């Protein structure tokens, strides 16, 4: 079985959000970037949190009900974030994804966001590897 590393299959320039960004702006960016969630970074591109579509939905319902739009990303982001490194194994991440809920994992090197990888990218990497194995046989 070929060794697959995350660096070769991750998205290298993902959409990221900032803690002080208004939720309305963040939702527009998330929708335009067609991601189901986004890492939240500080001014040095260090990972400080993560926010998903589900997180936004809950807060938008509340904001709509009260007709207020003052909420910021920091109000809803999760600060306990599961991450992977760029040299980690795609196969190990795939195993982790079967037990953990996150669909997107920030890829972090020395605390700095260097990319993201999602279930689809992991599935594509393993599928390609399987096809390559069959061709070699």
GROMACS .gro file of N, CA, C and O in nm:
model
  548
    1UNK      N    1   0.085  -0.118   0.000
    1UNK     CA    2   0.000   0.000   0.000
    1UNK      C    3   0.089   0.124   0.000
    1UNK      O    4   0.179   0.136   0.082
    2UNK      N    5   0.062   0.212  -0.092
    2UNK     CA    6   0.141   0.335  -0.107
    2UNK      C    7   0.116   0.429   0.012
    2UNK      O    8   0.006   0.437   0.065
    3UNK      N    9   0.219   0.501   0.053
    3UNK     CA   10   0.206   0.599   0.160
    3UNK      C   11   0.146   0.727   0.103
    3UNK      O   12   0.200   0.785   0.010
    4UNK      N   13   0.034   0.767   0.157
    4UNK     CA   14  -0.032   0.891   0.114
    4UNK      C   15  -0.021   0.991   0.228
    4UNK      O   16  -0.060   0.961   0.341
    5UNK      N   17   0.028   1.111   0.198
    5UNK     CA   18   0.035   1.213   0.302
    5UNK      C   19  -0.063   1.326   0.271
    5UNK      O   20  -0.095   1.352   0.155
    6UNK      N   21  -0.107   1.388   0.375
    6UNK     CA   22  -0.210   1.491   0.365
    6UNK      C   23  -0.168   1.607   0.275
    6UNK      O   24  -0.247   1.658   0.196
    7UNK      N   25  -0.042   1.648   0.282
    7UNK     CA   26   0.008   1.762   0.203
    7UNK      C   27  -0.026   1.747   0.053
    7UNK      O   28  -0.054   1.845  -0.015
    8UNK      N   29  -0.023   1.624   0.004
    8UNK     CA   30  -0.045   1.599  -0.138
    8UNK      C   31  -0.192   1.602  -0.178
    8UNK      O   32  -0.224   1.600  -0.298
    9UNK      N   33  -0.283   1.608  -0.081
    9UNK     CA   34  -0.425   1.599  -0.112
    9UNK      C   35  -0.510   1.709  -0.048
    9UNK      O   36  -0.630   1.717  -0.072
   10UNK      N   37  -0.448   1.796   0.029
   10UNK     CA   38  -0.522   1.901   0.099
   10UNK      C   39  -0.546   2.021   0.008
   10UNK      O   40  -0.482   2.035  -0.097
   11UNK      N   41  -0.637   2.104   0.050
   11UNK     CA   42  -0.659   2.233  -0.016
   11UNK      C   43  -0.559   2.330   0.046
   11UNK      O   44  -0.561   2.354   0.167
   12UNK      N   45  -0.471   2.385  -0.037
   12UNK     CA   46  -0.361   2.466   0.015
   12UNK      C   47  -0.398   2.610   0.048
   12UNK      O   48  -0.329   2.675   0.125
   13UNK      N   49  -0.502   2.663  -0.011
   13UNK     CA   50  -0.542   2.802   0.016
   13UNK      C   51  -0.690   2.807   0.052
   13UNK      O   52  -0.772   2.858  -0.024
   14UNK      N   53  -0.722   2.755   0.170
   14UNK     CA   54  -0.864   2.751   0.207
   14UNK      C   55  -0.915   2.888   0.250
   14UNK      O   56  -0.837   2.975   0.291
   15UNK      N   57  -1.043   2.901   0.243
   15UNK     CA   58  -1.110   3.016   0.301
   15UNK      C   59  -1.090   3.009   0.452
   15UNK      O   60  -1.104   2.902   0.512
   16UNK      N   61  -1.053   3.119   0.511
   16UNK     CA   62  -1.045   3.125   0.657
   16UNK      C   63  -1.117   3.251   0.703
   16UNK      O   64  -1.136   3.345   0.626
   17UNK      N   65  -1.158   3.250   0.827
   17UNK     CA   66  -1.232   3.361   0.885
   17UNK      C   67  -1.153   3.418   1.001
   17UNK      O   68  -1.059   3.355   1.051
   18UNK      N   69  -1.192   3.537   1.047
   18UNK     CA   70  -1.127   3.603   1.159
   18UNK      C   71  -1.227   3.616   1.274
   18UNK      O   72  -1.346   3.636   1.250
   19UNK      N   73  -1.181   3.608   1.397
   19UNK     CA   74  -1.272   3.610   1.513
   19UNK      C   75  -1.362   3.733   1.521
   19UNK      O   76  -1.477   3.723   1.563
   20UNK      N   77  -1.313   3.849   1.479
   20UNK     CA   78  -1.391   3.972   1.492
   20UNK      C   79  -1.482   3.998   1.372
   20UNK      O   80  -1.555   4.098   1.370
   21UNK      N   81  -1.482   3.911   1.276
   21UNK     CA   82  -1.564   3.927   1.155
   21UNK      C   83  -1.713   3.911   1.192
   21UNK      O   84  -1.750   3.818   1.264
   22UNK      N   85  -1.797   4.002   1.144
   22UNK     CA   86  -1.941   3.986   1.167
   22UNK      C   87  -1.991   3.857   1.103
   22UNK      O   88  -1.943   3.815   0.997
   23UNK      N   89  -2.086   3.794   1.169
   23UNK     CA   90  -2.138   3.666   1.119
   23UNK      C   91  -2.195   3.679   0.978
   23UNK      O   92  -2.174   3.592   0.895
   24UNK      N   93  -2.265   3.788   0.949
   24UNK     CA   94  -2.323   3.805   0.815
   24UNK      C   95  -2.214   3.802   0.708
   24UNK      O   96  -2.229   3.738   0.603
   25UNK      N   97  -2.102   3.867   0.732
   25UNK     CA   98  -1.990   3.868   0.639
   25UNK      C   99  -1.930   3.729   0.627
   25UNK      O  100  -1.898   3.682   0.517
   26UNK      N  101  -1.914   3.661   0.739
   26UNK     CA  102  -1.856   3.527   0.740
   26UNK      C  103  -1.943   3.429   0.662
   26UNK      O  104  -1.892   3.347   0.586
   27UNK      N  105  -2.074   3.437   0.679
   27UNK     CA  106  -2.165   3.348   0.606
   27UNK      C  107  -2.153   3.372   0.456
   27UNK      O  108  -2.146   3.277   0.377
   28UNK      N  109  -2.148   3.498   0.415
   28UNK     CA  110  -2.132   3.530   0.272
   28UNK      C  111  -2.003   3.471   0.217
   28UNK      O  112  -2.002   3.413   0.109
   29UNK      N  113  -1.893   3.483   0.292
   29UNK     CA  114  -1.765   3.427   0.250
   29UNK      C  115  -1.771   3.274   0.241
   29UNK      O  116  -1.720   3.215   0.146
   30UNK      N  117  -1.833   3.212   0.339
   30UNK     CA  118  -1.844   3.066   0.342
   30UNK      C  119  -1.925   3.016   0.222
   30UNK      O  120  -1.884   2.921   0.155
   31UNK      N  121  -2.036   3.083   0.195
   31UNK     CA  122  -2.119   3.043   0.082
   31UNK      C  123  -2.047   3.065  -0.051
   31UNK      O  124  -2.050   2.979  -0.139
   32UNK      N  125  -1.980   3.177  -0.064
   32UNK     CA  126  -1.908   3.207  -0.188
   32UNK      C  127  -1.792   3.109  -0.209
   32UNK      O  128  -1.762   3.070  -0.322
   33UNK      N  129  -1.728   3.069  -0.100
   33UNK     CA  130  -1.615   2.976  -0.109
   33UNK      C  131  -1.656   2.831  -0.119
   33UNK      O  132  -1.573   2.743  -0.138
   34UNK      N  133  -1.785   2.804  -0.108
   34UNK     CA  134  -1.842   2.670  -0.119
   34UNK      C  135  -1.775   2.569  -0.026
   34UNK      O  136  -1.745   2.456  -0.064
   35UNK      N  137  -1.750   2.611   0.097
   35UNK     CA  138  -1.699   2.523   0.201
   35UNK      C  139  -1.810   2.503   0.302
   35UNK      O  140  -1.895   2.590   0.321
   36UNK      N  141  -1.809   2.388   0.370
   36UNK     CA  142  -1.911   2.361   0.471
   36UNK      C  143  -1.867   2.406   0.611
   36UNK      O  144  -1.943   2.392   0.706
   37UNK      N  145  -1.748   2.459   0.620
   37UNK     CA  146  -1.695   2.511   0.744
   37UNK      C  147  -1.563   2.578   0.715
   37UNK      O  148  -1.507   2.562   0.607
   38UNK      N  149  -1.513   2.654   0.814
   38UNK     CA  150  -1.388   2.726   0.790
   38UNK      C  151  -1.309   2.741   0.919
   38UNK      O  152  -1.366   2.763   1.026
   39UNK      N  153  -1.177   2.732   0.906
   39UNK     CA  154  -1.092   2.762   1.020
   39UNK      C  155  -1.098   2.910   1.052
   39UNK      O  156  -1.119   2.994   0.963
   40UNK      N  157  -1.080   2.943   1.179
   40UNK     CA  158  -1.075   3.081   1.223
   40UNK      C  159  -0.931   3.107   1.266
   40UNK      O  160  -0.874   3.031   1.345
   41UNK      N  161  -0.872   3.212   1.209
   41UNK     CA  162  -0.730   3.241   1.234
   41UNK      C  163  -0.712   3.384   1.286
   41UNK      O  164  -0.795   3.471   1.260
   42UNK      N  165  -0.601   3.405   1.357
   42UNK     CA  166  -0.567   3.539   1.402
   42UNK      C  167  -0.487   3.611   1.294
   42UNK      O  168  -0.469   3.556   1.183
   43UNK      N  169  -0.435   3.727   1.323
   43UNK     CA  170  -0.363   3.807   1.223
   43UNK      C  171  -0.234   3.740   1.176
   43UNK      O  172  -0.183   3.771   1.069
   44UNK      N  173  -0.181   3.645   1.255
   44UNK     CA  174  -0.060   3.572   1.215
   44UNK      C  175  -0.091   3.439   1.149
   44UNK      O  176  -0.003   3.355   1.134
   45UNK      N  177  -0.217   3.419   1.110
   45UNK     CA  178  -0.265   3.296   1.045
   45UNK      C  179  -0.254   3.174   1.139
   45UNK      O  180  -0.248   3.061   1.093
   46UNK      N  181  -0.255   3.199   1.269
   46UNK     CA  182  -0.254   3.091   1.367
   46UNK      C  183  -0.398   3.048   1.394
   46UNK      O  184  -0.486   3.132   1.413
   47UNK      N  185  -0.420   2.919   1.397
   47UNK     CA  186  -0.554   2.865   1.418
   47UNK      C  187  -0.603   2.896   1.558
   47UNK      O  188  -0.535   2.867   1.656
   48UNK      N  189  -0.721   2.958   1.568
   48UNK     CA  190  -0.780   2.990   1.698
   48UNK      C  191  -0.918   2.927   1.715
   48UNK      O  192  -0.974   2.929   1.824
   49UNK      N  193  -0.974   2.871   1.607
   49UNK     CA  194  -1.106   2.810   1.616
   49UNK      C  195  -1.153   2.755   1.484
   49UNK      O  196  -1.081   2.755   1.384
   50UNK      N  197  -1.278   2.709   1.485
   50UNK     CA  198  -1.340   2.655   1.365
   50UNK      C  199  -1.489   2.682   1.375
   50UNK      O  200  -1.547   2.677   1.484
   51UNK      N  201  -1.551   2.709   1.262
   51UNK     CA  202  -1.695   2.731   1.258
   51UNK      C  203  -1.752   2.658   1.137
   51UNK      O  204  -1.691   2.654   1.031
   52UNK      N  205  -1.869   2.596   1.156
   52UNK     CA  206  -1.932   2.517   1.049
   52UNK      C  207  -2.065   2.579   1.007
   52UNK      O  208  -2.116   2.669   1.074
   53UNK      N  209  -2.119   2.528   0.898
   53UNK     CA  210  -2.251   2.573   0.854
   53UNK      C  211  -2.353   2.553   0.965
   53UNK      O  212  -2.439   2.638   0.988
   54UNK      N  213  -2.344   2.442   1.035
   54UNK     CA  214  -2.437   2.412   1.144
   54UNK      C  215  -2.427   2.517   1.254
   54UNK      O  216  -2.529   2.562   1.307
   55UNK      N  217  -2.304   2.559   1.288
   55UNK     CA  218  -2.286   2.664   1.388
   55UNK      C  219  -2.353   2.793   1.344
   55UNK      O  220  -2.418   2.862   1.423
   56UNK      N  221  -2.334   2.828   1.216
   56UNK     CA  222  -2.394   2.950   1.162
   56UNK      C  223  -2.546   2.942   1.163
   56UNK      O  224  -2.613   3.040   1.197
   57UNK      N  225  -2.601   2.827   1.126
   57UNK     CA  226  -2.747   2.813   1.123
   57UNK      C  227  -2.809   2.845   1.258
   57UNK      O  228  -2.906   2.921   1.267
   58UNK      N  229  -2.754   2.786   1.362
   58UNK     CA  230  -2.809   2.807   1.496
   58UNK      C  231  -2.807   2.955   1.533
   58UNK      O  232  -2.905   3.009   1.584
   59UNK      N  233  -2.695   3.023   1.506
   59UNK     CA  234  -2.684   3.164   1.543
   59UNK      C  235  -2.771   3.253   1.453
   59UNK      O  236  -2.830   3.351   1.500
   60UNK      N  237  -2.779   3.220   1.324
   60UNK     CA  238  -2.862   3.300   1.234
   60UNK      C  239  -3.009   3.292   1.270
   60UNK      O  240  -3.082   3.392   1.259
   61UNK      N  241  -3.054   3.176   1.314
   61UNK     CA  242  -3.194   3.163   1.357
   61UNK      C  243  -3.218   3.256   1.476
   61UNK      O  244  -3.316   3.331   1.479
   62UNK      N  245  -3.126   3.252   1.572
   62UNK     CA  246  -3.138   3.338   1.690
   62UNK      C  247  -3.134   3.487   1.650
   62UNK      O  248  -3.215   3.566   1.696
   63UNK      N  249  -3.039   3.525   1.564
   63UNK     CA  250  -3.027   3.665   1.521
   63UNK      C  251  -3.151   3.710   1.445
   63UNK      O  252  -3.198   3.822   1.463
   64UNK      N  253  -3.203   3.624   1.360
   64UNK     CA  254  -3.324   3.658   1.282
   64UNK      C  255  -3.443   3.678   1.375
   64UNK      O  256  -3.523   3.769   1.356
   65UNK      N  257  -3.456   3.592   1.474
   65UNK     CA  258  -3.567   3.600   1.567
   65UNK      C  259  -3.565   3.733   1.642
   65UNK      O  260  -3.667   3.796   1.664
   66UNK      N  261  -3.446   3.777   1.682
   66UNK     CA  262  -3.432   3.901   1.758
   66UNK      C  263  -3.399   4.022   1.671
   66UNK      O  264  -3.379   4.132   1.722
   67UNK      N  265  -3.392   4.002   1.539
   67UNK     CA  266  -3.358   4.108   1.443
   67UNK      C  267  -3.230   4.181   1.483
   67UNK      O  268  -3.223   4.304   1.481
   68UNK      N  269  -3.128   4.105   1.516
   68UNK     CA  270  -3.000   4.166   1.549
   68UNK      C  271  -2.890   4.098   1.468
   68UNK      O  272  -2.899   3.980   1.438
   69UNK      N  273  -2.791   4.174   1.430
   69UNK     CA  274  -2.683   4.119   1.349
   69UNK      C  275  -2.547   4.158   1.404
   69UNK      O  276  -2.452   4.174   1.330
   70UNK      N  277  -2.537   4.173   1.534
   70UNK     CA  278  -2.412   4.218   1.593
   70UNK      C  279  -2.318   4.103   1.631
   70UNK      O  280  -2.206   4.128   1.675
   71UNK      N  281  -2.361   3.981   1.613
   71UNK     CA  282  -2.278   3.866   1.652
   71UNK      C  283  -2.152   3.859   1.565
   71UNK      O  284  -2.153   3.897   1.448
   72UNK      N  285  -2.045   3.809   1.626
   72UNK     CA  286  -1.917   3.793   1.557
   72UNK      C  287  -1.882   3.645   1.553
   72UNK      O  288  -1.937   3.565   1.629
   73UNK      N  289  -1.789   3.611   1.467
   73UNK     CA  290  -1.743   3.472   1.454
   73UNK      C  291  -1.696   3.419   1.589
   73UNK      O  292  -1.724   3.304   1.624
   74UNK      N  293  -1.627   3.501   1.667
   74UNK     CA  294  -1.577   3.456   1.798
   74UNK      C  295  -1.690   3.413   1.892
   74UNK      O  296  -1.667   3.336   1.985
   75UNK      N  297  -1.812   3.462   1.868
   75UNK     CA  298  -1.925   3.426   1.952
   75UNK      C  299  -1.970   3.281   1.930
   75UNK      O  300  -2.034   3.224   2.019
   76UNK      N  301  -1.940   3.225   1.815
   76UNK     CA  302  -1.991   3.091   1.785
   76UNK      C  303  -1.883   2.989   1.752
   76UNK      O  304  -1.910   2.870   1.746
   77UNK      N  305  -1.760   3.033   1.731
   77UNK     CA  306  -1.656   2.938   1.690
   77UNK      C  307  -1.623   2.841   1.803
   77UNK      O  308  -1.637   2.873   1.920
   78UNK      N  309  -1.583   2.722   1.762
   78UNK     CA  310  -1.533   2.623   1.857
   78UNK      C  311  -1.383   2.643   1.871
   78UNK      O  312  -1.314   2.661   1.771
   79UNK      N  313  -1.334   2.641   1.991
   79UNK     CA  314  -1.190   2.660   2.012
   79UNK      C  315  -1.115   2.529   2.030
   79UNK      O  316  -0.994   2.525   2.017
   80UNK      N  317  -1.187   2.423   2.060
   80UNK     CA  318  -1.128   2.290   2.067
   80UNK      C  319  -1.144   2.228   1.928
   80UNK      O  320  -1.251   2.181   1.893
   81UNK      N  321  -1.037   2.230   1.849
   81UNK     CA  322  -1.045   2.189   1.709
   81UNK      C  323  -0.952   2.071   1.684
   81UNK      O  324  -0.834   2.075   1.721
   82UNK      N  325  -1.005   1.966   1.621
   82UNK     CA  326  -0.921   1.854   1.581
   82UNK      C  327  -0.845   1.896   1.456
   82UNK      O  328  -0.904   1.946   1.361
   83UNK      N  329  -0.714   1.878   1.457
   83UNK     CA  330  -0.630   1.918   1.345
   83UNK      C  331  -0.542   1.802   1.301
   83UNK      O  332  -0.529   1.702   1.373
   84UNK      N  333  -0.481   1.817   1.184
   84UNK     CA  334  -0.382   1.721   1.134
   84UNK      C  335  -0.262   1.800   1.085
   84UNK      O  336  -0.271   1.920   1.062
   85UNK      N  337  -0.152   1.730   1.067
   85UNK     CA  338  -0.032   1.792   1.013
   85UNK      C  339  -0.016   1.758   0.866
   85UNK      O  340  -0.071   1.657   0.818
   86UNK      N  341   0.057   1.836   0.791
   86UNK     CA  342   0.072   1.813   0.647
   86UNK      C  343   0.143   1.683   0.612
   86UNK      O  344   0.123   1.629   0.503
   87UNK      N  345   0.220   1.629   0.704
   87UNK     CA  346   0.292   1.504   0.677
   87UNK      C  347   0.225   1.382   0.740
   87UNK      O  348   0.279   1.272   0.735
   88UNK      N  349   0.105   1.402   0.795
   88UNK     CA  350   0.029   1.290   0.852
   88UNK      C  351  -0.025   1.202   0.739
   88UNK      O  352  -0.039   1.245   0.625
   89UNK      N  353  -0.060   1.081   0.775
   89UNK     CA  354  -0.110   0.981   0.680
   89UNK      C  355  -0.257   1.004   0.646
   89UNK      O  356  -0.340   1.024   0.736
   90UNK      N  357  -0.288   0.997   0.519
   90UNK     CA  358  -0.428   1.006   0.475
   90UNK      C  359  -0.506   0.885   0.529
   90UNK      O  360  -0.621   0.900   0.570
   91UNK      N  361  -0.443   0.768   0.533
   91UNK     CA  362  -0.511   0.649   0.582
   91UNK      C  363  -0.545   0.661   0.730
   91UNK      O  364  -0.655   0.622   0.772
   92UNK      N  365  -0.454   0.716   0.809
   92UNK     CA  366  -0.482   0.736   0.952
   92UNK      C  367  -0.594   0.837   0.971
   92UNK      O  368  -0.681   0.820   1.057
   93UNK      N  369  -0.595   0.942   0.890
   93UNK     CA  370  -0.703   1.041   0.898
   93UNK      C  371  -0.835   0.976   0.859
   93UNK      O  372  -0.938   1.001   0.922
   94UNK      N  373  -0.834   0.892   0.757
   94UNK     CA  374  -0.957   0.824   0.715
   94UNK      C  375  -1.014   0.740   0.829
   94UNK      O  376  -1.135   0.742   0.854
   95UNK      N  377  -0.926   0.669   0.899
   95UNK     CA  378  -0.972   0.591   1.014
   95UNK      C  379  -1.030   0.682   1.122
   95UNK      O  380  -1.133   0.651   1.181
   96UNK      N  381  -0.965   0.794   1.146
   96UNK     CA  382  -1.013   0.889   1.246
   96UNK      C  383  -1.148   0.945   1.205
   96UNK      O  384  -1.236   0.964   1.288
   97UNK      N  385  -1.166   0.969   1.076
   97UNK     CA  386  -1.292   1.027   1.027
   97UNK      C  387  -1.409   0.931   1.043
   97UNK      O  388  -1.524   0.977   1.048
   98UNK      N  389  -1.384   0.802   1.050
   98UNK     CA  390  -1.494   0.708   1.069
   98UNK      C  391  -1.549   0.714   1.212
   98UNK      O  392  -1.663   0.677   1.235
   99UNK      N  393  -1.466   0.761   1.305
   99UNK     CA  394  -1.509   0.768   1.445
   99UNK      C  395  -1.543   0.909   1.490
   99UNK      O  396  -1.625   0.927   1.580
  100UNK      N  397  -1.481   1.010   1.432
  100UNK     CA  398  -1.503   1.149   1.472
  100UNK      C  399  -1.601   1.217   1.378
  100UNK      O  400  -1.613   1.179   1.263
  101UNK      N  401  -1.665   1.322   1.425
  101UNK     CA  402  -1.764   1.393   1.346
  101UNK      C  403  -1.710   1.491   1.242
  101UNK      O  404  -1.774   1.510   1.139
  102UNK      N  405  -1.598   1.557   1.265
  102UNK     CA  406  -1.560   1.661   1.169
  102UNK      C  407  -1.552   1.611   1.025
  102UNK      O  408  -1.501   1.503   0.999
  103UNK      N  409  -1.603   1.693   0.935
  103UNK     CA  410  -1.596   1.665   0.792
  103UNK      C  411  -1.476   1.734   0.731
  103UNK      O  412  -1.431   1.698   0.624
  104UNK      N  413  -1.428   1.836   0.801
  104UNK     CA  414  -1.314   1.916   0.754
  104UNK      C  415  -1.213   1.924   0.869
  104UNK      O  416  -1.251   1.953   0.983
  105UNK      N  417  -1.088   1.901   0.836
  105UNK     CA  418  -0.981   1.914   0.934
  105UNK      C  419  -0.885   2.024   0.891
  105UNK      O  420  -0.833   2.019   0.779
  106UNK      N  421  -0.861   2.122   0.976
  106UNK     CA  422  -0.755   2.219   0.946
  106UNK      C  423  -0.620   2.146   0.947
  106UNK      O  424  -0.595   2.060   1.030
  107UNK      N  425  -0.535   2.182   0.852
  107UNK     CA  426  -0.400   2.128   0.847
  107UNK      C  427  -0.309   2.237   0.904
  107UNK      O  428  -0.304   2.349   0.852
  108UNK      N  429  -0.240   2.202   1.012
  108UNK     CA  430  -0.164   2.300   1.088
  108UNK      C  431  -0.019   2.256   1.099
  108UNK      O  432   0.009   2.138   1.124
  109UNK      N  433   0.071   2.352   1.081
  109UNK     CA  434   0.213   2.326   1.098
  109UNK      C  435   0.268   2.433   1.193
  109UNK      O  436   0.260   2.552   1.161
  110UNK      N  437   0.315   2.390   1.309
  110UNK     CA  438   0.364   2.481   1.414
  110UNK      C  439   0.260   2.588   1.450
  110UNK      O  440   0.293   2.705   1.467
  111UNK      N  441   0.135   2.545   1.461
  111UNK     CA  442   0.027   2.634   1.500
  111UNK      C  443  -0.031   2.719   1.389
  111UNK      O  444  -0.133   2.785   1.407
  112UNK      N  445   0.033   2.720   1.272
  112UNK     CA  446  -0.011   2.804   1.160
  112UNK      C  447  -0.093   2.721   1.062
  112UNK      O  448  -0.054   2.610   1.025
  113UNK      N  449  -0.205   2.776   1.018
  113UNK     CA  450  -0.290   2.709   0.920
  113UNK      C  451  -0.220   2.704   0.785
  113UNK      O  452  -0.178   2.808   0.732
  114UNK      N  453  -0.204   2.584   0.729
  114UNK     CA  454  -0.142   2.569   0.598
  114UNK      C  455  -0.238   2.509   0.496
  114UNK      O  456  -0.205   2.499   0.378
  115UNK      N  457  -0.358   2.469   0.540
  115UNK     CA  458  -0.456   2.413   0.449
  115UNK      C  459  -0.571   2.350   0.525
  115UNK      O  460  -0.579   2.360   0.648
  116UNK      N  461  -0.658   2.285   0.449
  116UNK     CA  462  -0.765   2.204   0.508
  116UNK      C  463  -0.776   2.077   0.425
  116UNK      O  464  -0.733   2.073   0.309
  117UNK      N  465  -0.832   1.974   0.485
  117UNK     CA  466  -0.862   1.853   0.411
  117UNK      C  467  -1.000   1.806   0.457
  117UNK      O  468  -1.032   1.811   0.576
  118UNK      N  469  -1.082   1.764   0.361
  118UNK     CA  470  -1.216   1.720   0.395
  118UNK      C  471  -1.235   1.574   0.356
  118UNK      O  472  -1.148   1.512   0.295
  119UNK      N  473  -1.350   1.519   0.393
  119UNK     CA  474  -1.377   1.377   0.367
  119UNK      C  475  -1.371   1.344   0.218
  119UNK      O  476  -1.321   1.240   0.180
  120UNK      N  477  -1.419   1.433   0.134
  120UNK     CA  478  -1.418   1.407  -0.009
  120UNK      C  479  -1.274   1.394  -0.060
  120UNK      O  480  -1.243   1.306  -0.139
  121UNK      N  481  -1.186   1.483  -0.015
  121UNK     CA  482  -1.046   1.477  -0.058
  121UNK      C  483  -0.979   1.349  -0.009
  121UNK      O  484  -0.899   1.289  -0.081
  122UNK      N  485  -1.011   1.305   0.112
  122UNK     CA  486  -0.957   1.180   0.165
  122UNK      C  487  -1.009   1.063   0.083
  122UNK      O  488  -0.933   0.974   0.043
  123UNK      N  489  -1.137   1.063   0.055
  123UNK     CA  490  -1.197   0.957  -0.026
  123UNK      C  491  -1.137   0.951  -0.166
  123UNK      O  492  -1.103   0.844  -0.216
  124UNK      N  493  -1.118   1.067  -0.228
  124UNK     CA  494  -1.056   1.072  -0.361
  124UNK      C  495  -0.913   1.018  -0.358
  124UNK      O  496  -0.872   0.944  -0.448
  125UNK      N  497  -0.837   1.053  -0.256
  125UNK     CA  498  -0.698   1.007  -0.244
  125UNK      C  499  -0.692   0.855  -0.232
  125UNK      O  500  -0.613   0.788  -0.300
  126UNK      N  501  -0.778   0.798  -0.148
  126UNK     CA  502  -0.778   0.653  -0.128
  126UNK      C  503  -0.829   0.582  -0.253
  126UNK      O  504  -0.775   0.479  -0.293
  127UNK      N  505  -0.932   0.639  -0.316
  127UNK     CA  506  -0.985   0.580  -0.439
  127UNK      C  507  -0.878   0.577  -0.548
  127UNK      O  508  -0.859   0.476  -0.616
  128UNK      N  509  -0.806   0.686  -0.565
  128UNK     CA  510  -0.698   0.692  -0.664
  128UNK      C  511  -0.590   0.590  -0.632
  128UNK      O  512  -0.540   0.521  -0.720
  129UNK      N  513  -0.557   0.578  -0.505
  129UNK     CA  514  -0.457   0.480  -0.462
  129UNK      C  515  -0.500   0.338  -0.497
  129UNK      O  516  -0.421   0.258  -0.545
  130UNK      N  517  -0.628   0.308  -0.475
  130UNK     CA  518  -0.681   0.175  -0.508
  130UNK      C  519  -0.670   0.148  -0.657
  130UNK      O  520  -0.628   0.041  -0.700
  131UNK      N  521  -0.708   0.247  -0.739
  131UNK     CA  522  -0.699   0.231  -0.885
  131UNK      C  523  -0.554   0.210  -0.928
  131UNK      O  524  -0.527   0.129  -1.016
  132UNK      N  525  -0.462   0.284  -0.866
  132UNK     CA  526  -0.320   0.267  -0.899
  132UNK      C  527  -0.271   0.128  -0.863
  132UNK      O  528  -0.191   0.068  -0.934
  133UNK      N  529  -0.319   0.073  -0.750
  133UNK     CA  530  -0.282  -0.063  -0.709
  133UNK      C  531  -0.331  -0.165  -0.811
  133UNK      O  532  -0.258  -0.259  -0.845
  134UNK      N  533  -0.453  -0.148  -0.860
  134UNK     CA  534  -0.510  -0.244  -0.957
  134UNK      C  535  -0.433  -0.239  -1.088
  134UNK      O  536  -0.410  -0.340  -1.153
  135UNK      N  537  -0.390  -0.118  -1.130
  135UNK     CA  538  -0.313  -0.104  -1.254
  135UNK      C  539  -0.178  -0.173  -1.243
  135UNK      O  540  -0.127  -0.227  -1.338
  136UNK      N  541  -0.119  -0.167  -1.123
  136UNK     CA  542   0.014  -0.225  -1.101
  136UNK      C  543   0.009  -0.377  -1.095
  136UNK      O  544   0.108  -0.444  -1.115
  137UNK      N  545  -0.109  -0.433  -1.064
  137UNK     CA  546  -0.121  -0.579  -1.050
  137UNK      C  547  -0.124  -0.650  -1.182
  137UNK      O  548  -0.168  -0.609  -1.281
   0.00000   0.00000   0.00000
